[in-house]
Tab-separated table of C-alpha atoms and ligand atoms in Angstrom:
chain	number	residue	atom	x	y	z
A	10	UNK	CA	-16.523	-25.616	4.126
A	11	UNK	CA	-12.767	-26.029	4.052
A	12	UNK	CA	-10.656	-26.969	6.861
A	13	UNK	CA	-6.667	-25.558	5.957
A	14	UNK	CA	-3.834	-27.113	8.294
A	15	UNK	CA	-0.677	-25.726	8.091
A	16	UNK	CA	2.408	-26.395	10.214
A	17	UNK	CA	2.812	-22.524	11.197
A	18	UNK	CA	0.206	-19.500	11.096
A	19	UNK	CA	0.378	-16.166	11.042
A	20	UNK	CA	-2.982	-14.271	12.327
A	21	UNK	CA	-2.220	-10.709	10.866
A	22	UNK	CA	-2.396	-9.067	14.404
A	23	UNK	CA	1.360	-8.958	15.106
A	24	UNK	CA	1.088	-12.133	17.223
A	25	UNK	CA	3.751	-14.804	16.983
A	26	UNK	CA	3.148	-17.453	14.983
A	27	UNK	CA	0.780	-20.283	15.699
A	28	UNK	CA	2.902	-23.951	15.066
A	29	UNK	CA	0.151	-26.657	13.947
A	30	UNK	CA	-2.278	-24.028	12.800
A	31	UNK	CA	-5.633	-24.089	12.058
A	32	UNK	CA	-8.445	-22.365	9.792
A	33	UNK	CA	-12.016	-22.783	9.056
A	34	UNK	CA	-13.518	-21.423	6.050
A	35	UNK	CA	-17.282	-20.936	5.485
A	36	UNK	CA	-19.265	-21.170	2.447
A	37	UNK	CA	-19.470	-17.586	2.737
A	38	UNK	CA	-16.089	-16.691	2.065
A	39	UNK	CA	-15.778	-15.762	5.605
A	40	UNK	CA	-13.332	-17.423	8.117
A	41	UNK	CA	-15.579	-19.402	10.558
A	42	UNK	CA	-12.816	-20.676	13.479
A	43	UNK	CA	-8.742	-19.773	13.272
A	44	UNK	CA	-6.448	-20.727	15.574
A	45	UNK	CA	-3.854	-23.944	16.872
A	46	UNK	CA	-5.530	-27.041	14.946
A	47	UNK	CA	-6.680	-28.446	18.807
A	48	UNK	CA	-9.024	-25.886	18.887
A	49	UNK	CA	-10.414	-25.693	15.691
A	50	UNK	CA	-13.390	-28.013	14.937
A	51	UNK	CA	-13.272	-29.802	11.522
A	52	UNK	CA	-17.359	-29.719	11.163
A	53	UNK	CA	-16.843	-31.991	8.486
A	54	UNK	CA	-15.188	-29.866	6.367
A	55	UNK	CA	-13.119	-30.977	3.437
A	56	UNK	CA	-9.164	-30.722	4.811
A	57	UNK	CA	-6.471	-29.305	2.665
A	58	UNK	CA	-3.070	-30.149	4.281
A	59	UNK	CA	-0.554	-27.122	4.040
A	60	UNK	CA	3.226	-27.349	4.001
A	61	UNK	CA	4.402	-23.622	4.111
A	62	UNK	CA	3.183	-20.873	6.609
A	63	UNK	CA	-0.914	-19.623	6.380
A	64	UNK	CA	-0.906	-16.114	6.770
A	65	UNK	CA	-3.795	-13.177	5.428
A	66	UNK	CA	-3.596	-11.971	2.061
A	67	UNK	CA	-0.902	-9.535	1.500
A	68	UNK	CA	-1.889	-5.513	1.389
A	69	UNK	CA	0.191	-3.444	-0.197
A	70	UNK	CA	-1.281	0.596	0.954
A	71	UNK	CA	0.629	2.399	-1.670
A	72	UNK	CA	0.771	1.728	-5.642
A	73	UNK	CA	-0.005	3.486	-9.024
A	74	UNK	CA	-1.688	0.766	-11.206
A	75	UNK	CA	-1.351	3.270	-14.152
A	76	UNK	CA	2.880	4.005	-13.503
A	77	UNK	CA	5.001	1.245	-15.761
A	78	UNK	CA	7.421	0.562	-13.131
A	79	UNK	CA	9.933	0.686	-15.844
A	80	UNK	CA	13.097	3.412	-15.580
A	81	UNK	CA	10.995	6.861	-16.888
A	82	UNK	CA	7.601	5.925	-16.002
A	83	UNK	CA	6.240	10.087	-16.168
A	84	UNK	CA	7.530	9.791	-19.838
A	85	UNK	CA	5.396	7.098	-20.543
A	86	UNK	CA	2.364	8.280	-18.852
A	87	UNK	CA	2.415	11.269	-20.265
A	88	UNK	CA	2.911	10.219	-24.261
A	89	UNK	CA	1.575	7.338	-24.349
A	90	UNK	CA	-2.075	6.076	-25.501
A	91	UNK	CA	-4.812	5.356	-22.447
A	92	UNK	CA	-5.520	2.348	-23.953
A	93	UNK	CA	-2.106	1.142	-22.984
A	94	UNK	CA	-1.980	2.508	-20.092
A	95	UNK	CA	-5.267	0.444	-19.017
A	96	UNK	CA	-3.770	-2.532	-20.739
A	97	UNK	CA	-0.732	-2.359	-18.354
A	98	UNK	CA	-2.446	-1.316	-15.516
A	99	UNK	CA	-5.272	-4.823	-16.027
A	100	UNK	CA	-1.994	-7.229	-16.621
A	101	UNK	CA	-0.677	-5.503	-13.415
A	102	UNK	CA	-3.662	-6.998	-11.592
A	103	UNK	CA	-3.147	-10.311	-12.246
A	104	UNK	CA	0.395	-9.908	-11.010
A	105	UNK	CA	-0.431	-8.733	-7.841
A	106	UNK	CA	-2.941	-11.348	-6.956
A	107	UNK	CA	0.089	-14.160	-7.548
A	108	UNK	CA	2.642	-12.377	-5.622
A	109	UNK	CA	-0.364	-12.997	-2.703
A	110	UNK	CA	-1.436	-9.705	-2.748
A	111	UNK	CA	-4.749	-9.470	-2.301
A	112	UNK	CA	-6.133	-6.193	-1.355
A	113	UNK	CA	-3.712	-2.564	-2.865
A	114	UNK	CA	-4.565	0.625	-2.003
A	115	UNK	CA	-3.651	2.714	-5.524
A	116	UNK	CA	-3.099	6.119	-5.017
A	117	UNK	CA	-2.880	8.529	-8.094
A	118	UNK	CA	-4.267	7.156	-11.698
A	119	UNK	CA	-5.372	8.417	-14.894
A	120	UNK	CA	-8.791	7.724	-16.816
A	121	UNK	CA	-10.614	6.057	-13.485
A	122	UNK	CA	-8.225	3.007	-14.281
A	123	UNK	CA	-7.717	1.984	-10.806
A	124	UNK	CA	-11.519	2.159	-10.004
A	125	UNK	CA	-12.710	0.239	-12.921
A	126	UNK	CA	-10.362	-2.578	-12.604
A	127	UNK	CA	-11.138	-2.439	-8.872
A	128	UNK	CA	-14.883	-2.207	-9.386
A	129	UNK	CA	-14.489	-5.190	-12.211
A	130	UNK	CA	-12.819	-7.364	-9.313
A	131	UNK	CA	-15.840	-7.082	-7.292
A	132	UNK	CA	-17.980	-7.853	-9.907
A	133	UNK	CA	-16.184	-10.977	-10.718
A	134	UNK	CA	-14.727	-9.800	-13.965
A	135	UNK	CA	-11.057	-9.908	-13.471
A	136	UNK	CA	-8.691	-11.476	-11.112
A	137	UNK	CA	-6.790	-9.236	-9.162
A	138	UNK	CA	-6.678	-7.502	-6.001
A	139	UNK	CA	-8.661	-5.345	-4.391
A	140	UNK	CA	-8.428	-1.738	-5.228
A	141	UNK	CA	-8.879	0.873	-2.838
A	142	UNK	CA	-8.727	3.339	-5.011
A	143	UNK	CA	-7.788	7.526	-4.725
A	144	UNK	CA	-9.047	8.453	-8.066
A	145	UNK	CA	-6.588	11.320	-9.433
A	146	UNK	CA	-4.109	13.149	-6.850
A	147	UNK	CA	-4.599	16.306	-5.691
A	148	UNK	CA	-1.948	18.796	-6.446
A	149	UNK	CA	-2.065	22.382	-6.264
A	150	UNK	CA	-1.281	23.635	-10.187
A	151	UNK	CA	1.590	23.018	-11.251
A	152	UNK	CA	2.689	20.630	-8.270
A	153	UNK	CA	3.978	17.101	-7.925
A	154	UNK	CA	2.546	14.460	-10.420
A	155	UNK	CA	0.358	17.574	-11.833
A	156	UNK	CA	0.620	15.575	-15.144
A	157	UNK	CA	-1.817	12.897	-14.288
A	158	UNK	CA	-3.246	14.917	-11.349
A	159	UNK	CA	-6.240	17.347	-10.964
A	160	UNK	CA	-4.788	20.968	-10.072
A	161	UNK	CA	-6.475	22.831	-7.331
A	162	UNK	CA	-5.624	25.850	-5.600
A	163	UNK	CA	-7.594	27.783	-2.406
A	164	UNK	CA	-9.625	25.850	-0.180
A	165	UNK	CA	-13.257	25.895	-2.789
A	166	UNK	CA	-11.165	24.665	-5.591
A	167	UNK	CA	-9.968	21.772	-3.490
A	168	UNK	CA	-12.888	20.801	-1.659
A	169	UNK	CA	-14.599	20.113	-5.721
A	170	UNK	CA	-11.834	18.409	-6.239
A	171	UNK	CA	-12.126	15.935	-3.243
A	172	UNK	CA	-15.791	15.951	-3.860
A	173	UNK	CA	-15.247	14.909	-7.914
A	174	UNK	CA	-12.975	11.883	-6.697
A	175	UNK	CA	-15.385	10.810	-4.582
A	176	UNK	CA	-18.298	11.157	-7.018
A	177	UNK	CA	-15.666	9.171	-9.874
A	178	UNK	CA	-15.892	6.459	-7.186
A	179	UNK	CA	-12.632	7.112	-4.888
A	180	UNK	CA	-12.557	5.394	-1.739
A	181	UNK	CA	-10.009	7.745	-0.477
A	182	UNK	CA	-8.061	10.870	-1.296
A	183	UNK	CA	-4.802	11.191	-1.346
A	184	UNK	CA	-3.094	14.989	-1.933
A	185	UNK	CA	0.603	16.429	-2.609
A	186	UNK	CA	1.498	18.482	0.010
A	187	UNK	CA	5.309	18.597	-1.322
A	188	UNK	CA	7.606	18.584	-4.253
A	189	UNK	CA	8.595	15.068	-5.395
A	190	UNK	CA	11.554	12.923	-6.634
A	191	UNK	CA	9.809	12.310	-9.934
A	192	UNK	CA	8.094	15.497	-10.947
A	193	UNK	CA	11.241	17.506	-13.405
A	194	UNK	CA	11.963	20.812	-11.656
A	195	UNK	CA	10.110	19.752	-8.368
A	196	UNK	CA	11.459	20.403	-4.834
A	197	UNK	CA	11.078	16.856	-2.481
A	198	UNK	CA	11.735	19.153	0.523
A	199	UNK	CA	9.358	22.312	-0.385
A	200	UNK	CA	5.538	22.790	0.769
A	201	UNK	CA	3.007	23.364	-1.998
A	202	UNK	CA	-0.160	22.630	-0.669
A	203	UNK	CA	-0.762	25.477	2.037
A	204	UNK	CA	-2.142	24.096	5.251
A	205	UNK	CA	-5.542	25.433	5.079
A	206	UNK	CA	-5.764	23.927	1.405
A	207	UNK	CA	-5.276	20.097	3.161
A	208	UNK	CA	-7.627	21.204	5.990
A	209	UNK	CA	-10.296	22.204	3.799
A	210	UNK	CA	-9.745	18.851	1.967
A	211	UNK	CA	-9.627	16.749	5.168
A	212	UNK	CA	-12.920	18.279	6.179
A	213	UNK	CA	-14.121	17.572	2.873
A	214	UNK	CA	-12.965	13.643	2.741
A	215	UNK	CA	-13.786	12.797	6.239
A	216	UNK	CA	-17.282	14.156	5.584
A	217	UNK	CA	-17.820	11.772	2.877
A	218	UNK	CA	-16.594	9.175	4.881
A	219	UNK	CA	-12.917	8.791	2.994
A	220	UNK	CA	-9.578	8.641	4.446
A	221	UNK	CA	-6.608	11.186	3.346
A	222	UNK	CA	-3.061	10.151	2.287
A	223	UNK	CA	-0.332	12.707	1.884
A	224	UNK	CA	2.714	12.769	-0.064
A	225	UNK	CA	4.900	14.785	2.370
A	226	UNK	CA	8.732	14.909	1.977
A	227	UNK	CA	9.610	18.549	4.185
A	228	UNK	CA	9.320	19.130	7.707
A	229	UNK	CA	6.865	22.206	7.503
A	230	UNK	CA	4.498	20.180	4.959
A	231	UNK	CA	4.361	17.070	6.798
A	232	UNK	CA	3.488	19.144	10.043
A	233	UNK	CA	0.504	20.979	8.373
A	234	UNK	CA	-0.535	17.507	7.071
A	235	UNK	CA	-1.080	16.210	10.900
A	236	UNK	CA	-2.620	19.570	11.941
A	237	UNK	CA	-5.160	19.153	9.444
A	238	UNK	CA	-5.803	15.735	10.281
A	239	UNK	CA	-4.310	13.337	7.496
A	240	UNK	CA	-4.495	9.736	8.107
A	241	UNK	CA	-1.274	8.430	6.453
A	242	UNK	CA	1.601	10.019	5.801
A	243	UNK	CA	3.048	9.266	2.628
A	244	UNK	CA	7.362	8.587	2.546
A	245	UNK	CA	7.516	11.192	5.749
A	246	UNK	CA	11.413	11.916	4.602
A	247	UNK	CA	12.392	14.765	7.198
A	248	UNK	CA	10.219	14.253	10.087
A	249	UNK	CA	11.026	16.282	13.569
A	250	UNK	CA	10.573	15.215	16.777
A	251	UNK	CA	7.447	16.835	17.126
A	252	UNK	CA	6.074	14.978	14.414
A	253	UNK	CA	6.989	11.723	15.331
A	254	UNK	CA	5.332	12.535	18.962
A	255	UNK	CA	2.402	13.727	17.192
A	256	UNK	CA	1.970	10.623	14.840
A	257	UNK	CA	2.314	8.292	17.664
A	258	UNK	CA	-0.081	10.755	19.937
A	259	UNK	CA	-2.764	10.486	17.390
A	260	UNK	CA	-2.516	7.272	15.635
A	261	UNK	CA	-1.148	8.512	12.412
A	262	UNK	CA	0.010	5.984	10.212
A	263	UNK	CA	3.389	5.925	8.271
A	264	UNK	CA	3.837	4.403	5.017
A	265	UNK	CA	7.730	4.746	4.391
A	266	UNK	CA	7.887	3.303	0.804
A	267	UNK	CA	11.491	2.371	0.597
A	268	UNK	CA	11.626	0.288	-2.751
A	269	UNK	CA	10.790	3.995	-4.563
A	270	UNK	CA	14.196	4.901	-3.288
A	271	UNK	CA	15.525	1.904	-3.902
A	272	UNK	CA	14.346	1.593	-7.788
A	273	UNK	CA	15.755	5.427	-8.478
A	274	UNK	CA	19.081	4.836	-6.567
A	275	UNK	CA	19.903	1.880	-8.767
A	276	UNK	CA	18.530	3.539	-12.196
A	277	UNK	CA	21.431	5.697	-12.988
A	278	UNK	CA	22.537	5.134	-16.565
A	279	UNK	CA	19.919	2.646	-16.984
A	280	UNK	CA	17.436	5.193	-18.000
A	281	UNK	CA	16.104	6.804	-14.785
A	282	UNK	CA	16.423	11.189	-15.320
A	283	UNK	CA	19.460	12.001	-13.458
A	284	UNK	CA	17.600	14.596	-11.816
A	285	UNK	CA	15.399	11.886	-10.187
A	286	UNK	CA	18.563	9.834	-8.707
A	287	UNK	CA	19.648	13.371	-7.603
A	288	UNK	CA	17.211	14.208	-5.564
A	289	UNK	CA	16.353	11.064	-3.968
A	290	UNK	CA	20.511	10.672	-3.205
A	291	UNK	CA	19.987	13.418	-1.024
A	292	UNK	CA	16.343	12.848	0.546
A	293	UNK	CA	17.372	9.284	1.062
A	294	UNK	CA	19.643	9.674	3.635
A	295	UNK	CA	17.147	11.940	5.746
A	296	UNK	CA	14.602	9.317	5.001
A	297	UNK	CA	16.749	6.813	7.099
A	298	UNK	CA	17.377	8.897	10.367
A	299	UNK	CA	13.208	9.992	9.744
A	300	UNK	CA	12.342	6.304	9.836
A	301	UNK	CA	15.024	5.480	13.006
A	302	UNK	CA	13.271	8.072	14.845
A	303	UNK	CA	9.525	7.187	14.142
A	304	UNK	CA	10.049	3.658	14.900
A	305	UNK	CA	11.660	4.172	17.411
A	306	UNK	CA	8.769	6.197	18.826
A	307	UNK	CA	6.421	3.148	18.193
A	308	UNK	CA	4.687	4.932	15.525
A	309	UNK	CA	2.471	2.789	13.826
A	310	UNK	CA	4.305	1.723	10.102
A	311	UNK	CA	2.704	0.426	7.305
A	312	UNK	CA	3.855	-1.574	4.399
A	313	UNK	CA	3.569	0.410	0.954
A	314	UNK	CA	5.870	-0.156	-2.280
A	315	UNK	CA	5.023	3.010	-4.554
A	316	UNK	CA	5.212	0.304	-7.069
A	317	UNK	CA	4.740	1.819	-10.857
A	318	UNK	CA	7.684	4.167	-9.685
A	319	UNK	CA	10.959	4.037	-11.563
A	320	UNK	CA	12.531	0.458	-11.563
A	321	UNK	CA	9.975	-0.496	-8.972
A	322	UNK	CA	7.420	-3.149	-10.936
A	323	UNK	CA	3.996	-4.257	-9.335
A	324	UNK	CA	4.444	-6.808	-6.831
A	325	UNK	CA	7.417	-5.702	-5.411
A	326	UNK	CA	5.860	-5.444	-1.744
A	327	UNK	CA	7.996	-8.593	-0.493
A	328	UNK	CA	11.048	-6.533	-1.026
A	329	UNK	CA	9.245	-3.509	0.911
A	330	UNK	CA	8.852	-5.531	4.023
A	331	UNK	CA	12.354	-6.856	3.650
A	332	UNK	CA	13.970	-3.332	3.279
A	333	UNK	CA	11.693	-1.955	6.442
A	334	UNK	CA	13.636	-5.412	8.335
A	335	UNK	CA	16.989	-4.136	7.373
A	336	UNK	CA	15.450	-0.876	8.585
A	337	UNK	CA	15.111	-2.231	11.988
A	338	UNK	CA	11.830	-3.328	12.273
A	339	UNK	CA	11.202	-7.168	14.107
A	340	UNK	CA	9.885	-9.385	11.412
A	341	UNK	CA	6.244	-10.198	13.701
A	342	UNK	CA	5.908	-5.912	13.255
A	343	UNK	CA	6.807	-6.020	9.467
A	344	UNK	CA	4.503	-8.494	8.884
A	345	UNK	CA	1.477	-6.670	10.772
A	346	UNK	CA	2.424	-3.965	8.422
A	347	UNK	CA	1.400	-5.048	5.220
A	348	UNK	CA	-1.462	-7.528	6.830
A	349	UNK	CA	-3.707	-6.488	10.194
A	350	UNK	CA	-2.200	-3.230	10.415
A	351	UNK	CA	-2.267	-2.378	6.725
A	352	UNK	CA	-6.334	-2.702	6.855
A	353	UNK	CA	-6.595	-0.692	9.764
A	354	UNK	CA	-4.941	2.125	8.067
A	355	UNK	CA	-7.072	1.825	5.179
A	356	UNK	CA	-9.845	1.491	7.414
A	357	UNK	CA	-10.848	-2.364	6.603
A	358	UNK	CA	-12.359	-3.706	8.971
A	359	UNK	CA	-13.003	-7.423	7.598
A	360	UNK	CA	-9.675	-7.946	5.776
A	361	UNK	CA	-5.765	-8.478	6.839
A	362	UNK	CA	-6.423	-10.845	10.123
A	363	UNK	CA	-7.147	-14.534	10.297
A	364	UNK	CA	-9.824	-14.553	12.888
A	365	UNK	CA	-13.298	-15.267	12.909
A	366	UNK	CA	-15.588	-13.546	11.329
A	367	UNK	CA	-12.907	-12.108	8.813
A	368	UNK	CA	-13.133	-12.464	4.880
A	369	UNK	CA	-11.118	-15.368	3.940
A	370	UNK	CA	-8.207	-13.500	2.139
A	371	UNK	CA	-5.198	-16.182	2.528
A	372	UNK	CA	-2.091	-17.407	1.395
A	373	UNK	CA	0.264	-20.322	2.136
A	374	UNK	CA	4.091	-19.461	1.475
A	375	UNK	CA	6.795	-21.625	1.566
A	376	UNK	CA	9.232	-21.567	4.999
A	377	UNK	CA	8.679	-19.141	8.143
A	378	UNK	CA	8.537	-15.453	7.370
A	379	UNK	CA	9.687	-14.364	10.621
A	380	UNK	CA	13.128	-15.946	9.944
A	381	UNK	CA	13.500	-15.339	6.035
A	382	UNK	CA	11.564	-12.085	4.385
A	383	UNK	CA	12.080	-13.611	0.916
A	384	UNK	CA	9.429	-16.515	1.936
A	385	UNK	CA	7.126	-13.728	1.319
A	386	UNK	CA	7.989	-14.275	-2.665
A	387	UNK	CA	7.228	-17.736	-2.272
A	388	UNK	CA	3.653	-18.139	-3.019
A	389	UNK	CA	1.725	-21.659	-2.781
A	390	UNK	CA	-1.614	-20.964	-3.153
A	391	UNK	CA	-3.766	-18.097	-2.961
A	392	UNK	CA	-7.351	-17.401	-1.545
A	393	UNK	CA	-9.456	-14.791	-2.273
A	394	UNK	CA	-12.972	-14.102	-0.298
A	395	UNK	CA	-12.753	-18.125	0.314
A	396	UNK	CA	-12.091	-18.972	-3.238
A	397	UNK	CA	-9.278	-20.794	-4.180
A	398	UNK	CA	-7.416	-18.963	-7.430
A	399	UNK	CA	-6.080	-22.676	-8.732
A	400	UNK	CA	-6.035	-21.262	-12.309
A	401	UNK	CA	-2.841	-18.959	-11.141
A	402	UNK	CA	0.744	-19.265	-12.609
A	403	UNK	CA	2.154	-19.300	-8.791
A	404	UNK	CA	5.907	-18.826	-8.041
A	405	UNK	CA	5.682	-22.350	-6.493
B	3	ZN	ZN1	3.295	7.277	-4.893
């Protein structure tokens, strides 16, 4: 057992944070007692004094292992060798897991990349996150990201194509309901996957037990997403009133992804397609009056970096959070959004909280979150299922 004091805590749940903190790990990997160090009992345990902040591992709910992150990503992808793109995708891994990042829900690869590296995790071959992992996206033909995607059109066609991922070893699905930023020739604001195409997918993932993401930039896409019962909605760039009132109804989750933007805007003339920075000028600006309106609404928001995207490298989830602050969301809801609130929309129930009973995911980082965002860069020590990754290169 190991006893970790810290001088602040934060639990994952939203909750302020907990000065002269407290957490019990078990043998098990599993935390045993968290809490103010009072009311934690030491059992003997060996004690490892903290200086920074203890809070759960970070989750970042929206990545593509198998995307470069460097300014023309698609042209990559699409010329060069697998074997590279696996190579980048493994030393990816081991970033994530020392920017604190322990659990990253990867949604569109090539290969089954993103579910081998997550499957070698949980053997114990590789250090790295995590993976909950979408397999390929679903695009209707032609659609967004139809270059590493599997193209599907009428309800049949789509419900294989759920059913494949799932049998390739998905854990959930994730679709294109609209044109994209990155696709050449694509439409952000334009519906391509018809609404009874996502329902017949929906019916098709929740039956095997798998949650649904959608990329959704226009209004009429992301409203057929809801009404066929999508779990997160992927960058939600024009969203209505009624959608807003409909996420928050129903518990829909948003996952705003504002480094994506963030990466384009700066690329121009450093090698990001024109047409890209273009497009995401424009969808940009509707993307911050969207947001405004959802939070505030109180929908629930969750923290997801589209890292892989142009100019937008893995790990970049500190400077998510940080962008959804300047946003206008309080730092104790930013930081439930890429910990406690982050598993719940990925449906992880053990993960992203430090409470009893929870897998020991943890990190110390130097200074108090709540009042500086970059602390979240500023990783001391990482633990993973209760073991203590010593062997990292850590920022600090
Ligand atoms: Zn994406």
């Amino acid at each position: 057992m190991r006893l970790y004091r810290a001088s602040r805590m934060f639990d994952g749940t939203g909750a302020p944070l907990i000065e002269d903190a407290a957490v019990l790990v078990g043998d098990n990997g599993r935390i045993l007692e968290a809490g103010p160090a009072s009311d934690v009992s030491a059992r003997g345990a060996e004690v490892i004094a903290c200086e920074g902040t203890l809070m759960p591992g970070l989750i970042d709910c929206h990545v593509h292992l198998c995307l470069s992150g460097e300014a023309d990503p698609v042209h990559q992808i699409k010329t060069e060798p697998l074997a590279r793109t696996a190579a980048r995708a493994t030393g990816a891994m081991y970033r994530y897991l020392t920017a604190g990042i322990t659990t990253i829900r990867d949604l569109g690869g090539i290969g089954g990349i993103p579910v081998e590296l997550g499957k070698m995790v949980t053997e114990g071959n590789l250090l790295g996150p995590r993976v909950v992992s979408a397999g390929q996206v679903i695009c209707v033909t032609g659609g967004h990201c139809y270059f590493m995607g599997r193209e599907a059109d009428g309800r049949d066609e789509i419900t294989c194509a759920v059913r494949e991922q799932v049998r390739d070893g998905a854990d959930c699905i994730k679709l294109m309901a609209t044109g994209g930023v990155i696709t050449p020739g694509s439409q952000p604001g334009a519906q391509q996957m018809a609404y009874s195409e996502m329902e017949a997918a929906v019916e098709a993932a929740h039956g095997l037990g798998r949650k649904v993401a959608v990329h959704a930039h226009g209004r009429e896409a992301i409203r057929s997403a809801l009404e066929a019962g999508v779990d997160t909605i992927e960058h939600g760039t024009w969203l209505d009133d009624e959608a807003v009132a409909f996420m928050k109804a129903n518990n829909r989750f948003l996952v705003p992804t504002f480094s994506a933007a963030i990466g384009i805007l700066g690329g121009r003339g450093m090698g990001v397609p024109d047409e890209a920075v273009d497009k995401m000028a424009v969808a940009s600006e509707a993307h911050a009056v969207s947001f405004k309106k959802a939070l505030q609404a109180g929908v629930s928001i969750v923290a997801g970096s589209d890292a892989g995207t142009p100019l937008n490298p893995h790990g970049s989830l500190p400077g998510e959070v940080r962008a959804m602050m300047e946003h206008g969301v309080g730092s104790l809801n930013a930081l439930a959004s890429c910990t406690g609130r982050a598993a719940q929309a990925l449906g992880l129930e053990d993960v992203g909280v430090l409470a009893e009973g929870y897998v020991a995911d943890i990190i110390e980082i130097d200074g108090d979150p709540t009042e500086d965002p970059w602390a979240l860069s500023l990783v001391r020590r990482v633990v993973q299922g209760g073991a203590e990754h010593r062997s990292l290169s850590l920022p600090l």
